[in-house]
Coordinates of N, CA, C and O in Angstrom, one line a residue:
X1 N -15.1 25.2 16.0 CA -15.2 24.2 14.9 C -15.0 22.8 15.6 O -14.1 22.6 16.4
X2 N -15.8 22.0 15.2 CA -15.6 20.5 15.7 C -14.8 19.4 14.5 O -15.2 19.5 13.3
X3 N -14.1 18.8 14.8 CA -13.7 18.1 13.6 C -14.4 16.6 13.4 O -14.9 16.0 14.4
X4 N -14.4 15.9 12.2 CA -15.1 15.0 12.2 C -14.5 13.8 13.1 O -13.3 13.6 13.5
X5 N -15.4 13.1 13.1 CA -15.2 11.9 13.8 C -13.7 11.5 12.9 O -12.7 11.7 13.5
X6 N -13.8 11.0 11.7 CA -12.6 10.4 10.8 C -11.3 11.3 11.1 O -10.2 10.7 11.3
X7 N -11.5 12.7 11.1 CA -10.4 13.5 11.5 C -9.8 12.6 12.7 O -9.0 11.8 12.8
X8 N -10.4 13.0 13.4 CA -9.7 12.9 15.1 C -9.3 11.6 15.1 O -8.5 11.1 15.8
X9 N -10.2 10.6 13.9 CA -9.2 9.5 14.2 C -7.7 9.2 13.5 O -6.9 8.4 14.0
X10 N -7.5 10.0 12.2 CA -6.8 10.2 11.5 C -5.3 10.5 11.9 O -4.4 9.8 11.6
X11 N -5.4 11.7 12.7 CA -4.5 12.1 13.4 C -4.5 11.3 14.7 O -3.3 11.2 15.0
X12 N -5.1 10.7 15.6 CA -5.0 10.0 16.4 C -3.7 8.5 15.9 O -2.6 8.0 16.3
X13 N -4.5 8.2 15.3 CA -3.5 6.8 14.0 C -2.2 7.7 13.8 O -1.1 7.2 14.1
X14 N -2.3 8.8 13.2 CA -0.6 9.3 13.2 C -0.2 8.9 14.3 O 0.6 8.0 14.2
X15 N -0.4 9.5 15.3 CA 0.3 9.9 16.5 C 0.6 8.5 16.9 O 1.8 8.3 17.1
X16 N -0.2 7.6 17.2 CA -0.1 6.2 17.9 C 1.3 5.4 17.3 O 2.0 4.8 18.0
X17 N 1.4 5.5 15.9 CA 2.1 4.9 14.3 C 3.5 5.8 14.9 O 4.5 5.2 15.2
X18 N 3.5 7.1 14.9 CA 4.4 8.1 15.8 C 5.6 7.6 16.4 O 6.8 7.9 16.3
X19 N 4.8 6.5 17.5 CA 5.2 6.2 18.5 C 5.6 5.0 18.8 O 6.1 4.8 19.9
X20 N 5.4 3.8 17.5 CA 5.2 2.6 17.7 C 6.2 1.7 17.5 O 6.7 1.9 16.5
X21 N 6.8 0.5 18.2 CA 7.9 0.4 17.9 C 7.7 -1.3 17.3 O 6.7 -1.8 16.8
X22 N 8.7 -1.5 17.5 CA 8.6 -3.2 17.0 C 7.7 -4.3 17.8 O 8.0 -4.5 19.0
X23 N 6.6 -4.9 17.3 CA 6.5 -4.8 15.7 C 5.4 -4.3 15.5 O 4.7 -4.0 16.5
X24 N 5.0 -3.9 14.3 CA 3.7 -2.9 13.7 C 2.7 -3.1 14.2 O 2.4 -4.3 14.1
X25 N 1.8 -2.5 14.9 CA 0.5 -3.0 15.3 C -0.5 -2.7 13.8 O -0.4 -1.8 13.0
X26 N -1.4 -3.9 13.8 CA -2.5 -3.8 12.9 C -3.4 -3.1 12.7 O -3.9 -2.4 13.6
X27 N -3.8 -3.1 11.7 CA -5.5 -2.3 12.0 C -6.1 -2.8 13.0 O -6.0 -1.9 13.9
X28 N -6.6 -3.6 13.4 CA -7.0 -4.3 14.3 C -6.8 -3.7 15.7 O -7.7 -3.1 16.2
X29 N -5.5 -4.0 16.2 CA -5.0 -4.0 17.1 C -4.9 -2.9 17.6 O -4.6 -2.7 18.8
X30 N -5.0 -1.7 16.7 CA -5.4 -0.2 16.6 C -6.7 0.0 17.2 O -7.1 0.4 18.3
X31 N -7.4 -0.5 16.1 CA -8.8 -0.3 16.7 C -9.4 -0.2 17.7 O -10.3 0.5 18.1
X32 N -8.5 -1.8 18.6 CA -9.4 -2.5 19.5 C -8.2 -1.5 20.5 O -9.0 -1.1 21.4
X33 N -7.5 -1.1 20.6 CA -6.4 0.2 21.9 C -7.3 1.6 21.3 O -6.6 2.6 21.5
X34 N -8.4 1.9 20.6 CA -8.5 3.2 20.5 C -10.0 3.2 21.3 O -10.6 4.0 21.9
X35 N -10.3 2.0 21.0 CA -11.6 1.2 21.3 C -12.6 1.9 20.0 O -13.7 2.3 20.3
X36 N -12.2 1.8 18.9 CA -13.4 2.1 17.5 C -13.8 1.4 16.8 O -13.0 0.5 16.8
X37 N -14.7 1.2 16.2 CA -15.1 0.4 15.2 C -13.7 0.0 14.8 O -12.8 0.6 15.1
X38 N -13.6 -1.5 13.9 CA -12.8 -1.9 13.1 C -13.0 -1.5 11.5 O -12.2 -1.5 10.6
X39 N -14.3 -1.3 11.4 CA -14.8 -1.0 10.1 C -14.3 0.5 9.6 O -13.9 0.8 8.5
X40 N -14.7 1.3 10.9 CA -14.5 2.9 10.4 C -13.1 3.2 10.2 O -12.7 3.9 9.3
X41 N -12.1 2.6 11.5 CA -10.7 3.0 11.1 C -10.2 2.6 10.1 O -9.2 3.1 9.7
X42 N -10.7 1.3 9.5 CA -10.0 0.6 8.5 C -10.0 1.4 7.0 O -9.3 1.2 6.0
X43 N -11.0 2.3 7.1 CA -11.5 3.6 5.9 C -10.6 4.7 6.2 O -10.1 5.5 5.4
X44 N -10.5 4.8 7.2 CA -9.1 6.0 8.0 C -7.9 5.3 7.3 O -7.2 5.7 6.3
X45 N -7.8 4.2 8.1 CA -6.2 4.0 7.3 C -6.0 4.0 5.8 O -5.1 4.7 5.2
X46 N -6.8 3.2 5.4 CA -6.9 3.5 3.9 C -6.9 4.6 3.3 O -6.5 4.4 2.1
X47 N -7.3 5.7 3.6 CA -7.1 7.3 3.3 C -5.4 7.7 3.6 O -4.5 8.1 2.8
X48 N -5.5 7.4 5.1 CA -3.7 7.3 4.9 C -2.7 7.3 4.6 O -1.7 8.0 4.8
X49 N -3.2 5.8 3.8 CA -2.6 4.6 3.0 C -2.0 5.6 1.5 O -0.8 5.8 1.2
X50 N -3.1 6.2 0.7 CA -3.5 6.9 -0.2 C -2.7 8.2 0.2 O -2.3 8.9 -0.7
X51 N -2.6 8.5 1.1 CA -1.9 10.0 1.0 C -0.3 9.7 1.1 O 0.5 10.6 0.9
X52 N 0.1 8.5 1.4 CA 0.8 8.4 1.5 C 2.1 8.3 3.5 O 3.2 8.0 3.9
X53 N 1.0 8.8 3.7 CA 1.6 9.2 5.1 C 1.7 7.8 6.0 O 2.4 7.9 7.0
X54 N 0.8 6.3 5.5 CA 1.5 5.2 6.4 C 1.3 4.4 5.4 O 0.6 4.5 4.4
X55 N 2.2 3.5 5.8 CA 2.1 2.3 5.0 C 1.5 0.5 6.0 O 1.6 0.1 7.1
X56 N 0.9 -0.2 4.5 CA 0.4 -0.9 5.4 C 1.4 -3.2 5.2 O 2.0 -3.7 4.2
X57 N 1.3 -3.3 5.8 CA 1.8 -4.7 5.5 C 0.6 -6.1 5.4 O -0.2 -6.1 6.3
X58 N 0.7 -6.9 4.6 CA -0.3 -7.8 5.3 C 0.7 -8.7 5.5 O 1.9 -8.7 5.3
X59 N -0.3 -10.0 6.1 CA 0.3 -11.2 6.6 C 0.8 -11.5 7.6 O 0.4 -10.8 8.5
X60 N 1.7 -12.5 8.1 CA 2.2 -12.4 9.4 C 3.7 -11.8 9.7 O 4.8 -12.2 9.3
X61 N 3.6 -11.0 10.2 CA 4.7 -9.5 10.3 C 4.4 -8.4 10.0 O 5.1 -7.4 10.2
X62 N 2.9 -8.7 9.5 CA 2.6 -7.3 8.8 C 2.1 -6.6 9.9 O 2.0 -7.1 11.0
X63 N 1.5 -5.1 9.3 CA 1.1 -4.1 10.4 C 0.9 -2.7 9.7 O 1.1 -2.6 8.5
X64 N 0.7 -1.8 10.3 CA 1.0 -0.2 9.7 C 2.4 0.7 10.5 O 2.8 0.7 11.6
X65 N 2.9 1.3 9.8 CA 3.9 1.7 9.5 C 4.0 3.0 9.0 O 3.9 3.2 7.8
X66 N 4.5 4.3 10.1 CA 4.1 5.7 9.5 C 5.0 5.7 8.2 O 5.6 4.6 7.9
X67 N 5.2 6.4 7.6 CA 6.1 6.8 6.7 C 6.9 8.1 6.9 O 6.4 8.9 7.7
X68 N 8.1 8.4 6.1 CA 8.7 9.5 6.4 C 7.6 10.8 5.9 O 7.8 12.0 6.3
X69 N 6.6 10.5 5.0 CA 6.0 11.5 4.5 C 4.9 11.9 5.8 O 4.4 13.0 5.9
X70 N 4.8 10.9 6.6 CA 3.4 11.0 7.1 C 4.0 11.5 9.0 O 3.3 12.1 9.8
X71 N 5.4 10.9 9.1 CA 6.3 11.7 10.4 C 6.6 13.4 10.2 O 6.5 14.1 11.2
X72 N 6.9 14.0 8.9 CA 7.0 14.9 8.6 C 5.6 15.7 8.4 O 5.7 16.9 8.6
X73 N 4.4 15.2 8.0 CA 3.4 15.7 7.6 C 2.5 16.7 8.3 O 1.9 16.2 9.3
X74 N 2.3 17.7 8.1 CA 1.9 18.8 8.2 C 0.1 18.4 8.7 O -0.7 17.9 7.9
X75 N 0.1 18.9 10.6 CA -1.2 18.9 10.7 C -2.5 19.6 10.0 O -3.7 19.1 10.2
X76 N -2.4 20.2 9.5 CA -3.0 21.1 8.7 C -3.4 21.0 7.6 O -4.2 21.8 7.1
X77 N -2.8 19.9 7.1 CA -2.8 19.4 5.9 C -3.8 17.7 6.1 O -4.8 17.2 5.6
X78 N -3.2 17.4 6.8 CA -4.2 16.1 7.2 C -5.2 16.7 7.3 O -6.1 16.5 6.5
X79 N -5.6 18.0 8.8 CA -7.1 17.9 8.7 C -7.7 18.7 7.7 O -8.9 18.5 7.9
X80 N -7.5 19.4 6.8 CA -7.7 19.9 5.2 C -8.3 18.5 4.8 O -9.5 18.0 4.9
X81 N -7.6 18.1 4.6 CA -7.8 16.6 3.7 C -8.9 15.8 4.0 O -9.6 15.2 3.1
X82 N -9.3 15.7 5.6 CA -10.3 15.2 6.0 C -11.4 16.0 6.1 O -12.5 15.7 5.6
X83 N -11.2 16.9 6.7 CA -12.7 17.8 6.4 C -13.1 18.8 5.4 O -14.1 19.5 5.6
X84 N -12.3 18.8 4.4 CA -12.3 19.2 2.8 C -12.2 20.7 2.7 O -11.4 21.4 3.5
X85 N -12.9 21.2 1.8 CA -12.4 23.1 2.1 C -13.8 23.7 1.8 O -14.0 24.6 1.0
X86 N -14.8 23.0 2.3 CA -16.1 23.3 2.4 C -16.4 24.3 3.3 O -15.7 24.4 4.3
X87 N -17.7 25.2 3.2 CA -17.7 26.3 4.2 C -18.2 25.7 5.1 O -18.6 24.5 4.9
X88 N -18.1 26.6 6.6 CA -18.5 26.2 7.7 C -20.0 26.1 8.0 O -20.4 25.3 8.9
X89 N -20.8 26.8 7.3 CA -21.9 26.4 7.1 C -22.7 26.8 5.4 O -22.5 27.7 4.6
X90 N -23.7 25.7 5.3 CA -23.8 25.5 4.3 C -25.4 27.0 4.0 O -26.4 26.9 4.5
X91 N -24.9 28.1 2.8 CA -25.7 29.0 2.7 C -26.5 28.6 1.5 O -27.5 29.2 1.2
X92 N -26.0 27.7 0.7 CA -27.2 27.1 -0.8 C -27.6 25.8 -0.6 O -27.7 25.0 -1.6
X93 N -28.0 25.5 0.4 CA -28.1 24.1 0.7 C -29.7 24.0 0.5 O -30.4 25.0 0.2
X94 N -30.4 22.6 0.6 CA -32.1 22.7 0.1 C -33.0 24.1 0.0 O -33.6 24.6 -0.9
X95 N -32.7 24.7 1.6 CA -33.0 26.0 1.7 C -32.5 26.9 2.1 O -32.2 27.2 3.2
X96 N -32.3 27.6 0.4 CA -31.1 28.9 0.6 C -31.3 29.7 2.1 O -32.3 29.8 2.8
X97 N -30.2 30.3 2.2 CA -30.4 31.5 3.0 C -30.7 33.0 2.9 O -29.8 33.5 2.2
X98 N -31.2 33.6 3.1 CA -32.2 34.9 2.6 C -31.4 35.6 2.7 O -31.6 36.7 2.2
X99 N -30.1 35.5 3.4 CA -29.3 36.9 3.3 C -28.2 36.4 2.7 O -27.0 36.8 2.8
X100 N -28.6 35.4 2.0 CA -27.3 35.0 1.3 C -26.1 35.8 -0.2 O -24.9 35.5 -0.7
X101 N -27.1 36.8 -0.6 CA -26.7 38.1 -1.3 C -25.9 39.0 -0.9 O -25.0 39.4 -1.7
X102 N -26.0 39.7 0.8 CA -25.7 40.5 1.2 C -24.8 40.2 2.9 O -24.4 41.1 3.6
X103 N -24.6 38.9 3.2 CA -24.2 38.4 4.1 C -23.0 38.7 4.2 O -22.3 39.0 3.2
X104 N -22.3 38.7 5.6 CA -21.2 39.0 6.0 C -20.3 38.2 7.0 O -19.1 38.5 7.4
X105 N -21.3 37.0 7.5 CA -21.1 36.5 8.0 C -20.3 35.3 7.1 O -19.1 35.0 7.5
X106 N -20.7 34.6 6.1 CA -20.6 33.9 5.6 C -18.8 33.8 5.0 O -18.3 32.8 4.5
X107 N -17.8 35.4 5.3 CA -17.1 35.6 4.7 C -16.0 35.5 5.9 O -14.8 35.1 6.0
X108 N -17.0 36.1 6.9 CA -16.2 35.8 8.3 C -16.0 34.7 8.9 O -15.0 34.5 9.5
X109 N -17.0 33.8 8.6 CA -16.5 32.3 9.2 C -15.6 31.5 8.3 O -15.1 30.5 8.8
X110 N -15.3 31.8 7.0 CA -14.4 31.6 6.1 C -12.9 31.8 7.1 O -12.2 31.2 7.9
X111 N -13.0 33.2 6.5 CA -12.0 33.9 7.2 C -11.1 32.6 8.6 O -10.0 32.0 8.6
X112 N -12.2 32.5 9.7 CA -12.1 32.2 11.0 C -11.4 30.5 10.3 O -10.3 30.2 10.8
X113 N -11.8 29.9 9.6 CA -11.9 28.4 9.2 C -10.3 28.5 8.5 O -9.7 27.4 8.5
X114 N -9.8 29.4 8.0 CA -8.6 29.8 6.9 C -7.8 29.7 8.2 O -6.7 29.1 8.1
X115 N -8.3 30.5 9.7 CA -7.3 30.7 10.3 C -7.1 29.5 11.2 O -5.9 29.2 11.2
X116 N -7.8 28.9 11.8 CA -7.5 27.3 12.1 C -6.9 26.9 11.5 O -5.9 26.5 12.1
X117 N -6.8 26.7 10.1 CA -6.0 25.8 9.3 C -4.6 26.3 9.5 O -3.8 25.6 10.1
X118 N -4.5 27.4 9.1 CA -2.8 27.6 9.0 C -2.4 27.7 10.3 O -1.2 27.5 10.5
X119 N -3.3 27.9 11.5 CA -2.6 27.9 12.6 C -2.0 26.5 12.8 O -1.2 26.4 13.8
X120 N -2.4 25.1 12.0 CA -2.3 24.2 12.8 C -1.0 23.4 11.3 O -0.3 22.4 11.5
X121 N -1.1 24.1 10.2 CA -0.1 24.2 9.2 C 1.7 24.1 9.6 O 2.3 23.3 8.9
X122 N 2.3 24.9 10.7 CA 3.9 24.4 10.7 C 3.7 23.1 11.8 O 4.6 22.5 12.2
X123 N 2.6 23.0 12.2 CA 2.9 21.8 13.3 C 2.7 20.5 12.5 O 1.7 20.3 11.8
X124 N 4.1 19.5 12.8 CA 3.9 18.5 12.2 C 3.6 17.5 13.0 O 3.6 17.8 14.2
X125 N 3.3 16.0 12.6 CA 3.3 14.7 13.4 C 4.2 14.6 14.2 O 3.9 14.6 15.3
X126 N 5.5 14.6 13.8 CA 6.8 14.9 15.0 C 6.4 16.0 15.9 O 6.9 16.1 17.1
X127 N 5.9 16.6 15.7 CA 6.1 17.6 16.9 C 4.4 17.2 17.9 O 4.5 17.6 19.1
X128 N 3.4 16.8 17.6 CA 2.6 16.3 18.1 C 3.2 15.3 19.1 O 2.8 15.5 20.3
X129 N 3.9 14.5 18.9 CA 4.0 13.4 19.6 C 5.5 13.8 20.8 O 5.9 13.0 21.6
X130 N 5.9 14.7 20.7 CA 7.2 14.8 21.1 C 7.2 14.8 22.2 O 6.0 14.9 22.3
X131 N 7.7 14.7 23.7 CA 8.2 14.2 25.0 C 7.3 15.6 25.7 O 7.7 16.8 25.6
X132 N 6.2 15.2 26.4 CA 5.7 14.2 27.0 C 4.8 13.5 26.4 O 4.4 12.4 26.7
X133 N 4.4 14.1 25.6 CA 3.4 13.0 24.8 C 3.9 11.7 24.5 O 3.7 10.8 25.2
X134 N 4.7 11.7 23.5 CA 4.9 10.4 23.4 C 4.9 9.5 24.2 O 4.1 8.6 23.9
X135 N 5.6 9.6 25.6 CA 5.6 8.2 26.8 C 4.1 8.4 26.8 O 3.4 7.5 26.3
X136 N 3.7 9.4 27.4 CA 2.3 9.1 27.4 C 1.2 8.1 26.6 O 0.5 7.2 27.0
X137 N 1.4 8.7 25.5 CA 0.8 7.7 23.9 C 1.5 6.4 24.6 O 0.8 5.7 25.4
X138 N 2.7 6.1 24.3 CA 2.6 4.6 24.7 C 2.2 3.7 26.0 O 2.0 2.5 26.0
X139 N 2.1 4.8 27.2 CA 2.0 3.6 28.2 C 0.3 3.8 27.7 O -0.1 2.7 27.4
X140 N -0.7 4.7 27.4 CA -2.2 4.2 26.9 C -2.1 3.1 26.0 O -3.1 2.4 25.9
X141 N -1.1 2.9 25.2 CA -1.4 2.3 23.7 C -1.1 0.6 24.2 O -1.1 -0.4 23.4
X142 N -0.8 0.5 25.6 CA -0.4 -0.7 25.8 C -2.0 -1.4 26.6 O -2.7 -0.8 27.4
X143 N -2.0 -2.7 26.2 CA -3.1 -3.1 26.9 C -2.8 -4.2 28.0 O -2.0 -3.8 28.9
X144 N -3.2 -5.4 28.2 CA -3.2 -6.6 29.3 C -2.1 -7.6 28.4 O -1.1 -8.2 28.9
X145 N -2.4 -7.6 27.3 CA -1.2 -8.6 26.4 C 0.0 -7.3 25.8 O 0.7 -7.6 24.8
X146 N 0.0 -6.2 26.4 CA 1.9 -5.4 25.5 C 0.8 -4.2 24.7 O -0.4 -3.8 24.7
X147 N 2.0 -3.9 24.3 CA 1.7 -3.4 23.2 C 0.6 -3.4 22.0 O 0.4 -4.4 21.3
X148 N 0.0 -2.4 21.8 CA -1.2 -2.5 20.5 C -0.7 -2.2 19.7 O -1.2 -2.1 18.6

């Protein structure tokens, strides 16, 4: 299974936010240490934003800011959220599939898609980021001017 582009950045923004100390790095300042669009993560965060898992500041001081919901939050549940609970492949799509009556496959890769998920279900944000990751995450997250 591949996860979408928004996934991986999703959880990537956790993990960075994880790790981040004084003061908040921006959207921006995100983007430009992950090296992404500023447009596309700014649709990541705002998903986020909405689940609750960071919070954002504007102005000068402002920044993003994980939340206790989004330190605790269950990987499994972010990538649910982002790649929705759609089958792995699509069997009624413009052109049905001919064995789509009697198919067995279609129940198996279910199956397989159910078990990714919960496998990735008791691991939270905290535990993603936890030692060695974390130092790690930070000395990448720093660029030529500190911290991003």
């Amino acid at each position: 299974m591949r996860l979408l582009r928004s996934t991986d950045l999703a959880l990537r923004v956790l993990m960075r936010l994880a790790v981040a100390g004084e003061p908040s790095p921006t959207t921006r300042d995100v983007a430009v240490g992950m090296d992404v669009p500023y447009t596309h993560l700014a649709k990541v965060v705002a998903e986020l934003q909405h689940m609750g898992l960071l919070a954002t500041r504007r102005g000068r001081g402002g920044g993003l800011t994980l939340t206790e919901r989004g330190r605790t939050a269950s990987v499994g549940a972010v990538v649910r959220a982002f790649e929705g609970d759609g089958d792995v492949v699509d069997c009624e799509g413009p052109t049905p599939c001919p064995l789509n009556s009697a198919c067995r496959l279609r129940g198996a890769l279910r199956r397989a898609q159910e078990a990714f998920f919960a496998s990735l279900d008791p691991i939270t944000v905290a535990d993603i980021v936890a030692e060695p990751t974390g130092a790690l995450l930070l000395g990448i997250s720093r660029g030529p001017a500190g911290p991003v």
